[in-house]
Short mmCIF file of C-alpha atoms and ligand atoms in Angstrom, two decimals:
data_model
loop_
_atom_site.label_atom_id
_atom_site.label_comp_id
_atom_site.label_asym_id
_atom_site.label_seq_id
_atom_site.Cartn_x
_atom_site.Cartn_y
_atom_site.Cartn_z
CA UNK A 2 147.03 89.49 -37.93
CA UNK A 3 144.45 92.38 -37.67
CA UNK A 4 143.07 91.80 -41.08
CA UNK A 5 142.71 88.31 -40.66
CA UNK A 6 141.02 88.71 -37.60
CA UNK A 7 138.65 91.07 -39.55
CA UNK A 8 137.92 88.82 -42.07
CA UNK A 9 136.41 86.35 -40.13
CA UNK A 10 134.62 88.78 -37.69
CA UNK A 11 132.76 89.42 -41.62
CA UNK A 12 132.93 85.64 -42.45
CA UNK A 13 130.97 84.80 -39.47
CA UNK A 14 128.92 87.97 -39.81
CA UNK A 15 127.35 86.76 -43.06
CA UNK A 16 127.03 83.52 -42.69
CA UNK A 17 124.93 84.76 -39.59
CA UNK A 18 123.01 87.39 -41.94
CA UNK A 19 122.39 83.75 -44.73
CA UNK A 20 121.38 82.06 -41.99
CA UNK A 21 118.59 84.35 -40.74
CA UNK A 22 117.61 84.98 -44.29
CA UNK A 23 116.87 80.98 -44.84
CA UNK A 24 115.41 81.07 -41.75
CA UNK A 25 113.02 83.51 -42.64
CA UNK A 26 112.31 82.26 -46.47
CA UNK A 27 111.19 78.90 -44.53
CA UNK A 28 108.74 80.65 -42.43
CA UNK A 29 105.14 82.53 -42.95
CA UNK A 30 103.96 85.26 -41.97
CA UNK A 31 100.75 85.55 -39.61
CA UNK A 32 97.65 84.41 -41.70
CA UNK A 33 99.41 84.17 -45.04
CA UNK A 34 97.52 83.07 -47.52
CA UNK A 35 100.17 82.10 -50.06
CA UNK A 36 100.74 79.07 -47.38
CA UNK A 37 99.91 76.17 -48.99
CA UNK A 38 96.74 74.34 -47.90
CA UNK A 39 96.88 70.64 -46.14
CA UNK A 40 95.66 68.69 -48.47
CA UNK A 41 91.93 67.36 -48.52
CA UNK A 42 90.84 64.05 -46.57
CA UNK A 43 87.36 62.64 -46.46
CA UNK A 44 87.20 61.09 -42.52
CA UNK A 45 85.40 58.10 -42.27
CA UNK A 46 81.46 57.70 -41.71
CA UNK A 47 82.99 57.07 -38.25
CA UNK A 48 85.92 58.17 -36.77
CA UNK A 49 86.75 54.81 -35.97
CA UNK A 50 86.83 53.60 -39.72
CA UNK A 51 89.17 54.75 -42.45
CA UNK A 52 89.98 58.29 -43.92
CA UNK A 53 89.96 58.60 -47.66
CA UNK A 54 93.76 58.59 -47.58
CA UNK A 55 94.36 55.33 -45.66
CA UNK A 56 95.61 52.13 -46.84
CA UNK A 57 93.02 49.59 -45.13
CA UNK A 58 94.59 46.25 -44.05
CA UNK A 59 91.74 44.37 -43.14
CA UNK A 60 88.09 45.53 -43.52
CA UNK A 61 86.33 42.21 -42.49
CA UNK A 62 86.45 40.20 -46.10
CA UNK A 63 89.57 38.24 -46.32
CA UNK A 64 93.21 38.16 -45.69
CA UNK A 65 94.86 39.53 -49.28
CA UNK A 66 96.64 42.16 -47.59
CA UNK A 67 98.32 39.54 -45.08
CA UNK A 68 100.84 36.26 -45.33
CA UNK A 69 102.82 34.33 -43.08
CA UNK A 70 105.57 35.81 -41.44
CA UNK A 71 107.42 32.52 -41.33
CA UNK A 72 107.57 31.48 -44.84
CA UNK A 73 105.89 34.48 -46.97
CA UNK A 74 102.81 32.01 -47.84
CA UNK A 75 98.81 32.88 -47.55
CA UNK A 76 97.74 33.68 -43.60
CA UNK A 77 95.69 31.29 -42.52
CA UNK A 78 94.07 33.00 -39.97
CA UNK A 79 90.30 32.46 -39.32
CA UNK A 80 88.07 34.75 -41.33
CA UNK A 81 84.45 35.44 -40.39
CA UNK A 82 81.49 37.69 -39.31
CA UNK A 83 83.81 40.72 -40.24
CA UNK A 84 86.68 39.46 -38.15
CA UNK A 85 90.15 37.75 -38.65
CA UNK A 86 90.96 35.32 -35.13
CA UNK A 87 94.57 34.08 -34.44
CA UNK A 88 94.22 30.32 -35.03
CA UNK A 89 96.91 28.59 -32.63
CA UNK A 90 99.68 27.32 -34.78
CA UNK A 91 98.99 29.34 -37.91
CA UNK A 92 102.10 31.71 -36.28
CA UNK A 93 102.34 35.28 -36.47
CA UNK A 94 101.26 37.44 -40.18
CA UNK A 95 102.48 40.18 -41.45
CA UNK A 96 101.28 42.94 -43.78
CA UNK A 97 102.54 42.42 -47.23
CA UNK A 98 103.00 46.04 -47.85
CA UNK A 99 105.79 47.63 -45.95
CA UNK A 100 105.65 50.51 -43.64
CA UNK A 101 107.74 52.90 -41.39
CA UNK A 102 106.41 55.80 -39.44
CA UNK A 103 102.90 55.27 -39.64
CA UNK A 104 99.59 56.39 -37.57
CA UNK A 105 97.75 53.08 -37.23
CA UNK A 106 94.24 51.87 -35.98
CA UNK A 107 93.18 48.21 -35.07
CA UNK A 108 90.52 46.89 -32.96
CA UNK A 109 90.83 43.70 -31.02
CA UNK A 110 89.01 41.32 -28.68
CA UNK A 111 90.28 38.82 -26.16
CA UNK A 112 88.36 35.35 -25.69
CA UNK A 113 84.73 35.84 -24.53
CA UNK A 114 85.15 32.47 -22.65
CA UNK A 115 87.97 33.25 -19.96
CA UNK A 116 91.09 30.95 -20.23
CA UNK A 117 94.28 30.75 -18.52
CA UNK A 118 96.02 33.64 -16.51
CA UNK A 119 98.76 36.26 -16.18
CA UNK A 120 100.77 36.17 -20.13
CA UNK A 121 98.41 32.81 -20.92
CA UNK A 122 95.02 35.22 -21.42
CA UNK A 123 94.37 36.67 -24.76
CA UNK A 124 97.88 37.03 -25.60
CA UNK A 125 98.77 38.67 -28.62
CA UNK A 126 100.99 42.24 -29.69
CA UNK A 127 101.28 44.26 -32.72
CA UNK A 128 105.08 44.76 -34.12
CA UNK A 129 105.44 48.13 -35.46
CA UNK A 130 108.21 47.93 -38.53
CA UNK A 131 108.31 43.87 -36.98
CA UNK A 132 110.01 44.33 -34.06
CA UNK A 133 108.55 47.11 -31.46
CA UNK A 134 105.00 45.47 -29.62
CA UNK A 135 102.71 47.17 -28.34
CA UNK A 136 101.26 44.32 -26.40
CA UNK A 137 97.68 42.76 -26.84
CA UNK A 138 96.65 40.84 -23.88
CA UNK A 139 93.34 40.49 -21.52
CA UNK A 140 94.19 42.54 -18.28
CA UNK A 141 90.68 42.82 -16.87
CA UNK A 142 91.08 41.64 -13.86
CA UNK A 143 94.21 39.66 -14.88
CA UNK A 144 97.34 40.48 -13.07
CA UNK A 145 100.87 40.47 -14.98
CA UNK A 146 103.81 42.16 -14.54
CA UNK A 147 103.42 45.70 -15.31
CA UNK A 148 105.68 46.15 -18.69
CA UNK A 149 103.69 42.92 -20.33
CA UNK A 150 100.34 44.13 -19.93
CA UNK A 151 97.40 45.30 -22.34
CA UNK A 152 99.33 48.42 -24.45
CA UNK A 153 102.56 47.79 -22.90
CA UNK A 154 105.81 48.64 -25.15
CA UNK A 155 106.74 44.74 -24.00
CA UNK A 156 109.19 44.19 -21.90
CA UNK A 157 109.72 48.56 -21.71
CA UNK A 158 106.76 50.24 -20.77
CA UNK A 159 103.50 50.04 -19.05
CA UNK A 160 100.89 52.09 -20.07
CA UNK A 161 99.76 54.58 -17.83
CA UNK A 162 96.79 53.43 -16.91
CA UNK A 163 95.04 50.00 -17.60
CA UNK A 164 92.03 50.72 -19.25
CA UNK A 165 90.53 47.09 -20.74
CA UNK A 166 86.97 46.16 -21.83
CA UNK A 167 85.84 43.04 -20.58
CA UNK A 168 86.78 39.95 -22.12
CA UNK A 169 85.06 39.40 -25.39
CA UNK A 170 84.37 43.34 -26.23
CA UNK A 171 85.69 44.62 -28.99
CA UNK A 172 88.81 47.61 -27.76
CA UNK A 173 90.43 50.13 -29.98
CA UNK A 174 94.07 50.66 -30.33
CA UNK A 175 95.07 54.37 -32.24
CA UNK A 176 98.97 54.61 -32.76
CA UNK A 177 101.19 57.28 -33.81
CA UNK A 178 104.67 55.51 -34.22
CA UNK A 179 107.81 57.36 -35.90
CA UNK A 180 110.47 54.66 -37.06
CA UNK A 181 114.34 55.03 -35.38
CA UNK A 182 117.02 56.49 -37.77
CA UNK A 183 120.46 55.17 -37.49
CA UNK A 184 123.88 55.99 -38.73
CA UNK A 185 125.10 52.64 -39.36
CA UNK A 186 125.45 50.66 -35.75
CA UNK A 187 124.34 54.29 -34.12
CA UNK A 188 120.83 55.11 -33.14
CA UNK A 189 120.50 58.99 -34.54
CA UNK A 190 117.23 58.94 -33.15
CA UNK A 191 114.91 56.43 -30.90
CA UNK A 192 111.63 55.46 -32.37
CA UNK A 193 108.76 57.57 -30.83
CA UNK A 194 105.26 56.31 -29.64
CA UNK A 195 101.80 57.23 -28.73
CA UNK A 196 99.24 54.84 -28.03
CA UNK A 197 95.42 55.74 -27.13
CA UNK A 198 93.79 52.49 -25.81
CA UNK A 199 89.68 53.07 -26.21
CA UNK A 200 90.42 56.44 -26.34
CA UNK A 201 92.51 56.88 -23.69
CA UNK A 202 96.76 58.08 -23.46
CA UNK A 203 98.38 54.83 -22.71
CA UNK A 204 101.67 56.14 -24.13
CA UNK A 205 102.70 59.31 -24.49
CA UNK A 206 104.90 59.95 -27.43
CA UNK A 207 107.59 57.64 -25.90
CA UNK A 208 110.81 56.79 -27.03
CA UNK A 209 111.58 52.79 -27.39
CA UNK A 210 114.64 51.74 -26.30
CA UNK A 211 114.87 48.75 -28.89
CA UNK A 212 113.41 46.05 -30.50
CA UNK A 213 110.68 43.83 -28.63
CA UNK A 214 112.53 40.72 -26.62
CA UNK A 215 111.45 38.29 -24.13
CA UNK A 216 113.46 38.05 -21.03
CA UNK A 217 116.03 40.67 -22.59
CA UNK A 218 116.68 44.40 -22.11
CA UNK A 219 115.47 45.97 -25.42
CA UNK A 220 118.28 47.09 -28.15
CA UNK A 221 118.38 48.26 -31.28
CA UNK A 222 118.84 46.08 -34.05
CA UNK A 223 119.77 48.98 -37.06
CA UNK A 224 117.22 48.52 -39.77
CA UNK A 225 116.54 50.67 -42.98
CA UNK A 226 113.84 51.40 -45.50
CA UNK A 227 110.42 50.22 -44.36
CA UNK A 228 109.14 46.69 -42.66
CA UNK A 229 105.75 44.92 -42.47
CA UNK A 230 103.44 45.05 -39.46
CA UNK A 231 102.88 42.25 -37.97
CA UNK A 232 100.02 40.18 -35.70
CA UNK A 233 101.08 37.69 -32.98
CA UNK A 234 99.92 34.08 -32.74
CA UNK A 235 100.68 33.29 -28.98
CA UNK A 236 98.51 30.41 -28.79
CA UNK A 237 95.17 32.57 -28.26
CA UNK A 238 92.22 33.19 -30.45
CA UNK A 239 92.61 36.86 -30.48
CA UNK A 240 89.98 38.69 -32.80
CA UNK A 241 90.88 41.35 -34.87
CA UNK A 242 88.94 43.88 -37.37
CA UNK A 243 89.01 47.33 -38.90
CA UNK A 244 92.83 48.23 -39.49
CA UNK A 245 94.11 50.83 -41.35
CA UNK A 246 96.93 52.79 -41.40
CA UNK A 247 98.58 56.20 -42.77
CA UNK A 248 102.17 56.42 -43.79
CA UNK A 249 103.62 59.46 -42.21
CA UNK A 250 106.62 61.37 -42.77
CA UNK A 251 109.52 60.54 -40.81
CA UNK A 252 109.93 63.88 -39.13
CA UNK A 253 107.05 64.85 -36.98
CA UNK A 254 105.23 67.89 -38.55
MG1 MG B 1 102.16 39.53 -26.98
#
């Protein structure tokens, strides 16, 4: 009984002892310059346009990188002076390239001329992976219920502050998004989000509680692999123009 209560005092004592010793082979020392470098990214002439390593979705010119997200066929969203405008019954588009966690920038402008109220004014979202909005909409001066406004997680979140141009400027959305994992029906881990609206924290590394519905607590729908982004035709001619995006790893490094 003795012995084999010694053995596994040692058992336990080295796999403590391999434990520390992986530990310590992942690690670096202070300053050490066998580390490897990050590797080597030219930023844009701007910091608001792309980085040598991003793929760029829509740089003014045309629509290649987009289709319909209702039938897979050519977006026919407007296309001019550098921008690409949500043309009412064209329906939502989606990337054709796939993504999952991603850090993504897109600029956007509501209607100039003022139209309708509340959800009705320069409605539109972006779907991370096709299913989690981060809602577009014209909230200067425009009053909505708080989890629908301008950089909302819809029908989640509100943004902590409400920080909107006036109708017809152009507004910058940056967004660090790290997709959900699941272990079949189970959610392993919750999607995380950070939005900066113009520059500003809207969302702060927050974890979505599903996908985007209307009317519906949010729940996750598993998924796996990678999904398009995707632009929302609500009926409004939204303006869009310089977006780009970085695949990131999964894990947050
Ligand atoms: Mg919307």
């Amino acid at each position: 009984m003795r012995n084999k209560a010694t053995k596994g005092l040692i058992m336990a004592m080295l796999i403590t002892l391999a434990a520390c010793a992986a530990q310590e082979a992942a690690s670096w020392a202070v300053h050490d310059r066998n580390r490897p470098a990050p590797p080597v990214v030219t930023p844009g002439a701007e910091s608001r346009l792309p980085p040598s390593d991003a793929v760029v979705l829509f740089d003014g010119t045309g629509l290649a990188a987009w289709q319909s997200a209702k039938d897979g066929s050519d977006a026919r969203w407007k296309v001019e002076n550098g921008y690409m405008e949500a043309t009412s019954k064209a329906g939502d588009i989606q990337t054709r390239q796939a993504f999952g966690s991603c850090q993504l920038h897109i600029e956007w402008a509501s209607p100039e001329v003022v139209a309708g109220s509340d959800q009705g004014r320069g409605n539109s979202g972006v779907f991370l992976m096709d299913k989690y909005e981060v809602q577009v909409l014209d909230c200067y001066e425009n009053v909505t219920y708080a989890d629908g406004q301008t950089a909302a997680i819809y029908g989640q979140k509100p943004p902590l502050v409400n920080v909107c141009r006036k109708p017809g400027q152009w507004q910058t959305y940056d967004i660090i998004f790290h997709a959900p994992k699941f272990d079949g029906q189970t959610v392993v881990r919750p999607a995380t989000i950070t939005v900066l609206h113009n520059g500003v924290l809207v969302q702060d590394h927050w974890e979505i509680q599903g996908t985007t519905l209307h009317k519906t607590p949010a729940r996750y729908e598993p998924h796996a692999g990678t999904l398009p982004l995707r632009l929302q035709d609500h009926g409004n001619p939204v303006r869009f123009r310089n977006i780009w995006i970085r695949p990131l790893a999964d894990e947050p490094n």
